[in-house]
């Protein structure tokens, strides 16, 4: 399930980058991703299979809002950065989750994991290259996206214990549609072809399916068991960069990526 999840997320990011390259606004792509997601969730809710009331509704909406802001910042970032860099910075999420778990959940972290947290952020700095001519401000958006996704991950871990998957999906899609809708309407560009319409639909369908499987996977297996599989995302995104956009990571970026992956695997191993 997790291998499919990260393939679907790669399809979403690749499709969004392609469409933005054709001249469509990033906010319009983010809206289409959530509008499609919400349409599917609304159809399921109409069949009476989605509990819409829950005592943790404020937290459910906050979780959705974190993902919405992360999606918007991510879609802006992919306008300027290769998908490989986006995914590499995204892999600082387990490192940030480990850091936040100390502050938010009161978990104990030993010297190995503290060292891995430091190592991971060194890797992020190498990937971003803040003092290089290759530096782009969009990398900071991608880093902000990682912090937002870390918060989203912690909230998902908390909420999936007693909130149905369909409830999380419904409010996630609803929040994104309402928040991004007015901006997308103001910037809207017409499709112009059936191919573009199909790609628009893919944004919502793949986004919904990815988060559906992601939530279900977390209901089946603990996060520590799922974490190493997430590195398939990096492979998918690098393949997309090379095969579709003809973008190849340089040596410095590969070194930074290797350091981030190493740090993440250390945290996973010690966490077990």
PDB file of N, CA, C and O in Angstrom, residues 186-256:
ATOM      1  N   UNK A 186      -9.967  33.519  -8.877  1.00  0.00           N
ATOM      2  CA  UNK A 186      -9.425  34.794  -9.352  1.00  0.00           C
ATOM      3  C   UNK A 186      -8.346  34.572 -10.415  1.00  0.00           C
ATOM      4  O   UNK A 186      -8.232  35.354 -11.376  1.00  0.00           O
ATOM      5  N   UNK A 187      -7.554  33.506 -10.277  1.00  0.00           N
ATOM      6  CA  UNK A 187      -6.419  33.264 -11.182  1.00  0.00           C
ATOM      7  C   UNK A 187      -6.751  32.283 -12.298  1.00  0.00           C
ATOM      8  O   UNK A 187      -5.875  31.962 -13.102  1.00  0.00           O
ATOM      9  N   UNK A 188      -7.968  31.801 -12.377  1.00  0.00           N
ATOM     10  CA  UNK A 188      -8.343  30.651 -13.208  1.00  0.00           C
ATOM     11  C   UNK A 188      -7.962  30.813 -14.670  1.00  0.00           C
ATOM     12  O   UNK A 188      -8.172  31.862 -15.288  1.00  0.00           O
ATOM     13  N   UNK A 189      -7.391  29.732 -15.237  1.00  0.00           N
ATOM     14  CA  UNK A 189      -7.090  29.634 -16.665  1.00  0.00           C
ATOM     15  C   UNK A 189      -7.861  28.451 -17.234  1.00  0.00           C
ATOM     16  O   UNK A 189      -7.844  27.370 -16.647  1.00  0.00           O
ATOM     17  N   UNK A 190      -8.553  28.608 -18.373  1.00  0.00           N
ATOM     18  CA  UNK A 190      -9.332  27.492 -18.946  1.00  0.00           C
ATOM     19  C   UNK A 190      -8.428  26.371 -19.435  1.00  0.00           C
ATOM     20  O   UNK A 190      -7.266  26.589 -19.783  1.00  0.00           O
ATOM     21  N   UNK A 191      -9.010  25.165 -19.506  1.00  0.00           N
ATOM     22  CA  UNK A 191      -8.215  23.982 -19.857  1.00  0.00           C
ATOM     23  C   UNK A 191      -7.706  24.038 -21.291  1.00  0.00           C
ATOM     24  O   UNK A 191      -6.518  23.854 -21.556  1.00  0.00           O
ATOM     25  N   UNK A 192      -8.585  24.227 -22.225  1.00  0.00           N
ATOM     26  CA  UNK A 192      -8.163  24.338 -23.623  1.00  0.00           C
ATOM     27  C   UNK A 192      -8.081  23.031 -24.377  1.00  0.00           C
ATOM     28  O   UNK A 192      -8.035  23.022 -25.611  1.00  0.00           O
ATOM     29  N   UNK A 193      -8.031  21.896 -23.678  1.00  0.00           N
ATOM     30  CA  UNK A 193      -7.974  20.602 -24.364  1.00  0.00           C
ATOM     31  C   UNK A 193      -8.456  19.497 -23.432  1.00  0.00           C
ATOM     32  O   UNK A 193      -8.457  19.653 -22.202  1.00  0.00           O
ATOM     33  N   UNK A 194      -8.850  18.362 -24.028  1.00  0.00           N
ATOM     34  CA  UNK A 194      -9.298  17.217 -23.240  1.00  0.00           C
ATOM     35  C   UNK A 194      -8.153  16.604 -22.431  1.00  0.00           C
ATOM     36  O   UNK A 194      -8.361  16.116 -21.322  1.00  0.00           O
ATOM     37  N   UNK A 195      -6.941  16.653 -22.985  1.00  0.00           N
ATOM     38  CA  UNK A 195      -5.789  16.099 -22.272  1.00  0.00           C
ATOM     39  C   UNK A 195      -5.567  16.836 -20.959  1.00  0.00           C
ATOM     40  O   UNK A 195      -5.312  16.218 -19.919  1.00  0.00           O
ATOM     41  N   UNK A 196      -5.686  18.155 -20.987  1.00  0.00           N
ATOM     42  CA  UNK A 196      -5.508  18.947 -19.774  1.00  0.00           C
ATOM     43  C   UNK A 196      -6.611  18.625 -18.766  1.00  0.00           C
ATOM     44  O   UNK A 196      -6.359  18.513 -17.561  1.00  0.00           O
ATOM     45  N   UNK A 197      -7.841  18.442 -19.247  1.00  0.00           N
ATOM     46  CA  UNK A 197      -8.947  18.080 -18.355  1.00  0.00           C
ATOM     47  C   UNK A 197      -8.680  16.740 -17.663  1.00  0.00           C
ATOM     48  O   UNK A 197      -8.963  16.581 -16.470  1.00  0.00           O
ATOM     49  N   UNK A 198      -8.132  15.790 -18.405  1.00  0.00           N
ATOM     50  CA  UNK A 198      -7.790  14.487 -17.817  1.00  0.00           C
ATOM     51  C   UNK A 198      -6.721  14.658 -16.746  1.00  0.00           C
ATOM     52  O   UNK A 198      -6.798  14.059 -15.662  1.00  0.00           O
ATOM     53  N   UNK A 199      -5.731  15.495 -17.030  1.00  0.00           N
ATOM     54  CA  UNK A 199      -4.665  15.727 -16.054  1.00  0.00           C
ATOM     55  C   UNK A 199      -5.199  16.453 -14.818  1.00  0.00           C
ATOM     56  O   UNK A 199      -4.758  16.197 -13.693  1.00  0.00           O
ATOM     57  N   UNK A 200      -6.155  17.352 -15.016  1.00  0.00           N
ATOM     58  CA  UNK A 200      -6.800  18.004 -13.873  1.00  0.00           C
ATOM     59  C   UNK A 200      -7.467  16.964 -12.975  1.00  0.00           C
ATOM     60  O   UNK A 200      -7.355  17.017 -11.757  1.00  0.00           O
ATOM     61  N   UNK A 201      -8.187  16.037 -13.624  1.00  0.00           N
ATOM     62  CA  UNK A 201      -8.884  14.997 -12.860  1.00  0.00           C
ATOM     63  C   UNK A 201      -7.896  14.104 -12.113  1.00  0.00           C
ATOM     64  O   UNK A 201      -8.169  13.657 -10.994  1.00  0.00           O
ATOM     65  N   UNK A 202      -6.741  13.849 -12.711  1.00  0.00           N
ATOM     66  CA  UNK A 202      -5.732  13.007 -12.075  1.00  0.00           C
ATOM     67  C   UNK A 202      -5.223  13.610 -10.775  1.00  0.00           C
ATOM     68  O   UNK A 202      -4.903  12.893  -9.823  1.00  0.00           O
ATOM     69  N   UNK A 203      -5.140  14.939 -10.717  1.00  0.00           N
ATOM     70  CA  UNK A 203      -4.669  15.594  -9.502  1.00  0.00           C
ATOM     71  C   UNK A 203      -5.543  15.229  -8.307  1.00  0.00           C
ATOM     72  O   UNK A 203      -5.057  14.849  -7.243  1.00  0.00           O
ATOM     73  N   UNK A 204      -6.863  15.327  -8.497  1.00  0.00           N
ATOM     74  CA  UNK A 204      -7.786  15.021  -7.409  1.00  0.00           C
ATOM     75  C   UNK A 204      -7.869  13.535  -7.113  1.00  0.00           C
ATOM     76  O   UNK A 204      -7.841  13.126  -5.942  1.00  0.00           O
ATOM     77  N   UNK A 205      -7.958  12.723  -8.157  1.00  0.00           N
ATOM     78  CA  UNK A 205      -8.117  11.286  -7.972  1.00  0.00           C
ATOM     79  C   UNK A 205      -6.894  10.675  -7.298  1.00  0.00           C
ATOM     80  O   UNK A 205      -7.021   9.914  -6.322  1.00  0.00           O
ATOM     81  N   UNK A 206      -5.706  11.000  -7.793  1.00  0.00           N
ATOM     82  CA  UNK A 206      -4.483  10.422  -7.221  1.00  0.00           C
ATOM     83  C   UNK A 206      -4.214  10.969  -5.821  1.00  0.00           C
ATOM     84  O   UNK A 206      -3.719  10.241  -4.952  1.00  0.00           O
ATOM     85  N   UNK A 207      -4.537  12.254  -5.594  1.00  0.00           N
ATOM     86  CA  UNK A 207      -4.368  12.825  -4.264  1.00  0.00           C
ATOM     87  C   UNK A 207      -5.267  12.141  -3.251  1.00  0.00           C
ATOM     88  O   UNK A 207      -4.828  11.778  -2.151  1.00  0.00           O
ATOM     89  N   UNK A 208      -6.537  11.948  -3.623  1.00  0.00           N
ATOM     90  CA  UNK A 208      -7.475  11.272  -2.715  1.00  0.00           C
ATOM     91  C   UNK A 208      -7.040   9.834  -2.445  1.00  0.00           C
ATOM     92  O   UNK A 208      -7.000   9.386  -1.293  1.00  0.00           O
ATOM     93  N   UNK A 209      -6.714   9.097  -3.521  1.00  0.00           N
ATOM     94  CA  UNK A 209      -6.341   7.687  -3.369  1.00  0.00           C
ATOM     95  C   UNK A 209      -5.074   7.533  -2.531  1.00  0.00           C
ATOM     96  O   UNK A 209      -4.969   6.625  -1.694  1.00  0.00           O
ATOM     97  N   UNK A 210      -4.102   8.445  -2.737  1.00  0.00           N
ATOM     98  CA  UNK A 210      -2.867   8.374  -1.965  1.00  0.00           C
ATOM     99  C   UNK A 210      -3.103   8.545  -0.479  1.00  0.00           C
ATOM    100  O   UNK A 210      -2.594   7.768   0.337  1.00  0.00           O
ATOM    101  N   UNK A 211      -3.904   9.541  -0.102  1.00  0.00           N
ATOM    102  CA  UNK A 211      -4.157   9.771   1.318  1.00  0.00           C
ATOM    103  C   UNK A 211      -5.088   8.713   1.903  1.00  0.00           C
ATOM    104  O   UNK A 211      -4.994   8.406   3.103  1.00  0.00           O
ATOM    105  N   UNK A 212      -5.960   8.152   1.093  1.00  0.00           N
ATOM    106  CA  UNK A 212      -6.810   7.051   1.562  1.00  0.00           C
ATOM    107  C   UNK A 212      -5.942   5.851   1.953  1.00  0.00           C
ATOM    108  O   UNK A 212      -6.078   5.278   3.052  1.00  0.00           O
ATOM    109  N   UNK A 213      -5.026   5.480   1.073  1.00  0.00           N
ATOM    110  CA  UNK A 213      -4.153   4.338   1.353  1.00  0.00           C
ATOM    111  C   UNK A 213      -3.174   4.644   2.482  1.00  0.00           C
ATOM    112  O   UNK A 213      -2.849   3.766   3.292  1.00  0.00           O
ATOM    113  N   UNK A 214      -2.697   5.896   2.535  1.00  0.00           N
ATOM    114  CA  UNK A 214      -1.757   6.284   3.584  1.00  0.00           C
ATOM    115  C   UNK A 214      -2.395   6.136   4.970  1.00  0.00           C
ATOM    116  O   UNK A 214      -1.787   5.568   5.885  1.00  0.00           O
ATOM    117  N   UNK A 215      -3.625   6.624   5.102  1.00  0.00           N
ATOM    118  CA  UNK A 215      -4.314   6.536   6.388  1.00  0.00           C
ATOM    119  C   UNK A 215      -4.609   5.083   6.753  1.00  0.00           C
ATOM    120  O   UNK A 215      -4.446   4.670   7.902  1.00  0.00           O
ATOM    121  N   UNK A 216      -5.039   4.313   5.769  1.00  0.00           N
ATOM    122  CA  UNK A 216      -5.333   2.896   6.031  1.00  0.00           C
ATOM    123  C   UNK A 216      -4.063   2.132   6.408  1.00  0.00           C
ATOM    124  O   UNK A 216      -4.098   1.251   7.275  1.00  0.00           O
ATOM    125  N   UNK A 217      -2.956   2.456   5.762  1.00  0.00           N
ATOM    126  CA  UNK A 217      -1.698   1.781   6.087  1.00  0.00           C
ATOM    127  C   UNK A 217      -1.290   2.059   7.536  1.00  0.00           C
ATOM    128  O   UNK A 217      -0.795   1.165   8.231  1.00  0.00           O
ATOM    129  N   UNK A 218      -1.515   3.302   7.993  1.00  0.00           N
ATOM    130  CA  UNK A 218      -1.186   3.643   9.381  1.00  0.00           C
ATOM    131  C   UNK A 218      -2.122   2.970  10.371  1.00  0.00           C
ATOM    132  O   UNK A 218      -1.779   2.812  11.542  1.00  0.00           O
ATOM    133  N   UNK A 219      -3.315   2.580   9.912  1.00  0.00           N
ATOM    134  CA  UNK A 219      -4.219   1.817  10.772  1.00  0.00           C
ATOM    135  C   UNK A 219      -3.765   0.361  10.910  1.00  0.00           C
ATOM    136  O   UNK A 219      -4.064  -0.301  11.900  1.00  0.00           O
ATOM    137  N   UNK A 220      -3.036  -0.119   9.909  1.00  0.00           N
ATOM    138  CA  UNK A 220      -2.627  -1.527   9.880  1.00  0.00           C
ATOM    139  C   UNK A 220      -1.273  -1.742  10.541  1.00  0.00           C
ATOM    140  O   UNK A 220      -1.071  -2.711  11.282  1.00  0.00           O
ATOM    141  N   UNK A 221      -0.331  -0.833  10.266  1.00  0.00           N
ATOM    142  CA  UNK A 221       1.048  -1.031  10.729  1.00  0.00           C
ATOM    143  C   UNK A 221       1.556   0.208  11.448  1.00  0.00           C
ATOM    144  O   UNK A 221       1.126   1.329  11.152  1.00  0.00           O
ATOM    145  N   UNK A 222       2.467   0.053  12.408  1.00  0.00           N
ATOM    146  CA  UNK A 222       3.037   1.211  13.106  1.00  0.00           C
ATOM    147  C   UNK A 222       3.925   2.036  12.186  1.00  0.00           C
ATOM    148  O   UNK A 222       4.462   1.534  11.193  1.00  0.00           O
ATOM    149  N   UNK A 223       4.071   3.318  12.541  1.00  0.00           N
ATOM    150  CA  UNK A 223       4.849   4.239  11.714  1.00  0.00           C
ATOM    151  C   UNK A 223       6.280   3.757  11.511  1.00  0.00           C
ATOM    152  O   UNK A 223       6.872   3.938  10.443  1.00  0.00           O
ATOM    153  N   UNK A 224       6.871   3.141  12.544  1.00  0.00           N
ATOM    154  CA  UNK A 224       8.250   2.667  12.433  1.00  0.00           C
ATOM    155  C   UNK A 224       8.407   1.587  11.376  1.00  0.00           C
ATOM    156  O   UNK A 224       9.476   1.437  10.773  1.00  0.00           O
ATOM    157  N   UNK A 225       7.363   0.805  11.154  1.00  0.00           N
ATOM    158  CA  UNK A 225       7.430  -0.233  10.127  1.00  0.00           C
ATOM    159  C   UNK A 225       7.277   0.355   8.729  1.00  0.00           C
ATOM    160  O   UNK A 225       7.809  -0.180   7.753  1.00  0.00           O
ATOM    161  N   UNK A 226       6.559   1.470   8.632  1.00  0.00           N
ATOM    162  CA  UNK A 226       6.260   2.053   7.316  1.00  0.00           C
ATOM    163  C   UNK A 226       7.342   3.016   6.829  1.00  0.00           C
ATOM    164  O   UNK A 226       7.510   3.210   5.639  1.00  0.00           O
ATOM    165  N   UNK A 227       8.074   3.606   7.765  1.00  0.00           N
ATOM    166  CA  UNK A 227       8.985   4.693   7.425  1.00  0.00           C
ATOM    167  C   UNK A 227      10.008   4.351   6.348  1.00  0.00           C
ATOM    168  O   UNK A 227      10.194   5.127   5.397  1.00  0.00           O
ATOM    169  N   UNK A 228      10.715   3.204   6.409  1.00  0.00           N
ATOM    170  CA  UNK A 228      11.724   2.939   5.372  1.00  0.00           C
ATOM    171  C   UNK A 228      11.146   2.861   3.960  1.00  0.00           C
ATOM    172  O   UNK A 228      11.827   3.188   2.989  1.00  0.00           O
ATOM    173  N   UNK A 229       9.882   2.444   3.859  1.00  0.00           N
ATOM    174  CA  UNK A 229       9.260   2.308   2.536  1.00  0.00           C
ATOM    175  C   UNK A 229       9.072   3.676   1.894  1.00  0.00           C
ATOM    176  O   UNK A 229       8.993   3.800   0.671  1.00  0.00           O
ATOM    177  N   UNK A 230       9.020   4.726   2.720  1.00  0.00           N
ATOM    178  CA  UNK A 230       8.788   6.066   2.186  1.00  0.00           C
ATOM    179  C   UNK A 230       9.903   6.513   1.244  1.00  0.00           C
ATOM    180  O   UNK A 230       9.692   7.402   0.417  1.00  0.00           O
ATOM    181  N   UNK A 231      11.077   5.896   1.329  1.00  0.00           N
ATOM    182  CA  UNK A 231      12.178   6.309   0.456  1.00  0.00           C
ATOM    183  C   UNK A 231      11.959   5.912  -1.003  1.00  0.00           C
ATOM    184  O   UNK A 231      12.708   6.347  -1.881  1.00  0.00           O
ATOM    185  N   UNK A 232      10.928   5.104  -1.247  1.00  0.00           N
ATOM    186  CA  UNK A 232      10.538   4.834  -2.635  1.00  0.00           C
ATOM    187  C   UNK A 232      10.122   6.129  -3.330  1.00  0.00           C
ATOM    188  O   UNK A 232      10.280   6.275  -4.545  1.00  0.00           O
ATOM    189  N   UNK A 233       9.595   7.082  -2.550  1.00  0.00           N
ATOM    190  CA  UNK A 233       9.173   8.378  -3.095  1.00  0.00           C
ATOM    191  C   UNK A 233      10.347   9.087  -3.769  1.00  0.00           C
ATOM    192  O   UNK A 233      10.202   9.668  -4.853  1.00  0.00           O
ATOM    193  N   UNK A 234      11.512   9.029  -3.147  1.00  0.00           N
ATOM    194  CA  UNK A 234      12.704   9.667  -3.704  1.00  0.00           C
ATOM    195  C   UNK A 234      13.081   9.030  -5.038  1.00  0.00           C
ATOM    196  O   UNK A 234      13.445   9.719  -5.993  1.00  0.00           O
ATOM    197  N   UNK A 235      12.980   7.710  -5.105  1.00  0.00           N
ATOM    198  CA  UNK A 235      13.293   6.999  -6.345  1.00  0.00           C
ATOM    199  C   UNK A 235      12.309   7.380  -7.449  1.00  0.00           C
ATOM    200  O   UNK A 235      12.693   7.666  -8.590  1.00  0.00           O
ATOM    201  N   UNK A 236      11.016   7.392  -7.093  1.00  0.00           N
ATOM    202  CA  UNK A 236       9.984   7.765  -8.070  1.00  0.00           C
ATOM    203  C   UNK A 236      10.209   9.186  -8.598  1.00  0.00           C
ATOM    204  O   UNK A 236      10.131   9.436  -9.813  1.00  0.00           O
ATOM    205  N   UNK A 237      10.482  10.118  -7.676  1.00  0.00           N
ATOM    206  CA  UNK A 237      10.619  11.523  -8.069  1.00  0.00           C
ATOM    207  C   UNK A 237      11.872  11.745  -8.915  1.00  0.00           C
ATOM    208  O   UNK A 237      11.868  12.519  -9.877  1.00  0.00           O
ATOM    209  N   UNK A 238      12.960  11.060  -8.562  1.00  0.00           N
ATOM    210  CA  UNK A 238      14.185  11.192  -9.345  1.00  0.00           C
ATOM    211  C   UNK A 238      13.967  10.638 -10.759  1.00  0.00           C
ATOM    212  O   UNK A 238      14.418  11.233 -11.746  1.00  0.00           O
ATOM    213  N   UNK A 239      13.257   9.519 -10.856  1.00  0.00           N
ATOM    214  CA  UNK A 239      12.951   8.936 -12.169  1.00  0.00           C
ATOM    215  C   UNK A 239      12.085   9.887 -12.990  1.00  0.00           C
ATOM    216  O   UNK A 239      12.291  10.053 -14.205  1.00  0.00           O
ATOM    217  N   UNK A 240      11.127  10.532 -12.335  1.00  0.00           N
ATOM    218  CA  UNK A 240      10.271  11.494 -13.030  1.00  0.00           C
ATOM    219  C   UNK A 240      11.077  12.683 -13.538  1.00  0.00           C
ATOM    220  O   UNK A 240      10.893  13.133 -14.683  1.00  0.00           O
ATOM    221  N   UNK A 241      11.978  13.196 -12.705  1.00  0.00           N
ATOM    222  CA  UNK A 241      12.836  14.305 -13.119  1.00  0.00           C
ATOM    223  C   UNK A 241      13.646  13.956 -14.364  1.00  0.00           C
ATOM    224  O   UNK A 241      13.729  14.730 -15.318  1.00  0.00           O
ATOM    225  N   UNK A 242      14.261  12.773 -14.333  1.00  0.00           N
ATOM    226  CA  UNK A 242      15.156  12.368 -15.425  1.00  0.00           C
ATOM    227  C   UNK A 242      14.375  12.040 -16.691  1.00  0.00           C
ATOM    228  O   UNK A 242      14.713  12.508 -17.788  1.00  0.00           O
ATOM    229  N   UNK A 243      13.313  11.245 -16.564  1.00  0.00           N
ATOM    230  CA  UNK A 243      12.599  10.732 -17.736  1.00  0.00           C
ATOM    231  C   UNK A 243      11.650  11.745 -18.362  1.00  0.00           C
ATOM    232  O   UNK A 243      11.459  11.749 -19.584  1.00  0.00           O
ATOM    233  N   UNK A 244      11.049  12.616 -17.550  1.00  0.00           N
ATOM    234  CA  UNK A 244      10.033  13.527 -18.068  1.00  0.00           C
ATOM    235  C   UNK A 244      10.571  14.944 -18.250  1.00  0.00           C
ATOM    236  O   UNK A 244      10.292  15.597 -19.259  1.00  0.00           O
ATOM    237  N   UNK A 245      11.365  15.417 -17.288  1.00  0.00           N
ATOM    238  CA  UNK A 245      11.821  16.808 -17.346  1.00  0.00           C
ATOM    239  C   UNK A 245      13.297  16.948 -17.714  1.00  0.00           C
ATOM    240  O   UNK A 245      13.804  18.067 -17.802  1.00  0.00           O
ATOM    241  N   UNK A 246      13.997  15.804 -17.888  1.00  0.00           N
ATOM    242  CA  UNK A 246      15.423  15.808 -18.262  1.00  0.00           C
ATOM    243  C   UNK A 246      16.258  16.631 -17.281  1.00  0.00           C
ATOM    244  O   UNK A 246      17.160  17.380 -17.665  1.00  0.00           O
ATOM    245  N   UNK A 247      15.952  16.503 -15.984  1.00  0.00           N
ATOM    246  CA  UNK A 247      16.689  17.190 -14.930  1.00  0.00           C
ATOM    247  C   UNK A 247      17.493  16.172 -14.133  1.00  0.00           C
ATOM    248  O   UNK A 247      16.935  15.191 -13.631  1.00  0.00           O
ATOM    249  N   UNK A 248      18.793  16.400 -14.021  1.00  0.00           N
ATOM    250  CA  UNK A 248      19.671  15.463 -13.326  1.00  0.00           C
ATOM    251  C   UNK A 248      20.266  16.140 -12.090  1.00  0.00           C
ATOM    252  O   UNK A 248      20.781  17.266 -12.183  1.00  0.00           O
ATOM    253  N   UNK A 249      20.207  15.470 -10.918  1.00  0.00           N
ATOM    254  CA  UNK A 249      20.818  16.066  -9.719  1.00  0.00           C
ATOM    255  C   UNK A 249      22.332  16.114  -9.837  1.00  0.00           C
ATOM    256  O   UNK A 249      22.943  15.208 -10.422  1.00  0.00           O
ATOM    257  N   UNK A 250      22.954  17.176  -9.297  1.00  0.00           N
ATOM    258  CA  UNK A 250      24.412  17.253  -9.346  1.00  0.00           C
ATOM    259  C   UNK A 250      25.014  16.500  -8.150  1.00  0.00           C
ATOM    260  O   UNK A 250      24.296  15.979  -7.296  1.00  0.00           O
ATOM    261  N   UNK A 251      26.341  16.457  -8.076  1.00  0.00           N
ATOM    262  CA  UNK A 251      27.012  15.671  -7.036  1.00  0.00           C
ATOM    263  C   UNK A 251      26.717  16.202  -5.643  1.00  0.00           C
ATOM    264  O   UNK A 251      26.524  15.430  -4.703  1.00  0.00           O
ATOM    265  N   UNK A 252      26.702  17.521  -5.499  1.00  0.00           N
ATOM    266  CA  UNK A 252      26.435  18.111  -4.183  1.00  0.00           C
ATOM    267  C   UNK A 252      25.054  17.721  -3.688  1.00  0.00           C
ATOM    268  O   UNK A 252      24.861  17.358  -2.519  1.00  0.00           O
ATOM    269  N   UNK A 253      24.080  17.787  -4.571  1.00  0.00           N
ATOM    270  CA  UNK A 253      22.711  17.409  -4.209  1.00  0.00           C
ATOM    271  C   UNK A 253      22.636  15.937  -3.827  1.00  0.00           C
ATOM    272  O   UNK A 253      21.952  15.568  -2.868  1.00  0.00           O
ATOM    273  N   UNK A 254      23.331  15.092  -4.555  1.00  0.00           N
ATOM    274  CA  UNK A 254      23.318  13.655  -4.244  1.00  0.00           C
ATOM    275  C   UNK A 254      23.948  13.377  -2.887  1.00  0.00           C
ATOM    276  O   UNK A 254      23.476  12.510  -2.145  1.00  0.00           O
ATOM    277  N   UNK A 255      25.015  14.118  -2.548  1.00  0.00           N
ATOM    278  CA  UNK A 255      25.638  13.960  -1.228  1.00  0.00           C
ATOM    279  C   UNK A 255      24.642  14.352  -0.138  1.00  0.00           C
ATOM    280  O   UNK A 255      24.465  13.645   0.866  1.00  0.00           O
ATOM    281  N   UNK A 256      23.973  15.487  -0.310  1.00  0.00           N
ATOM    282  CA  UNK A 256      22.983  15.931   0.662  1.00  0.00           C
ATOM    283  C   UNK A 256      21.838  14.944   0.803  1.00  0.00           C
ATOM    284  O   UNK A 256      21.385  14.657   1.923  1.00  0.00           O
TER     285      UNK A 256
END
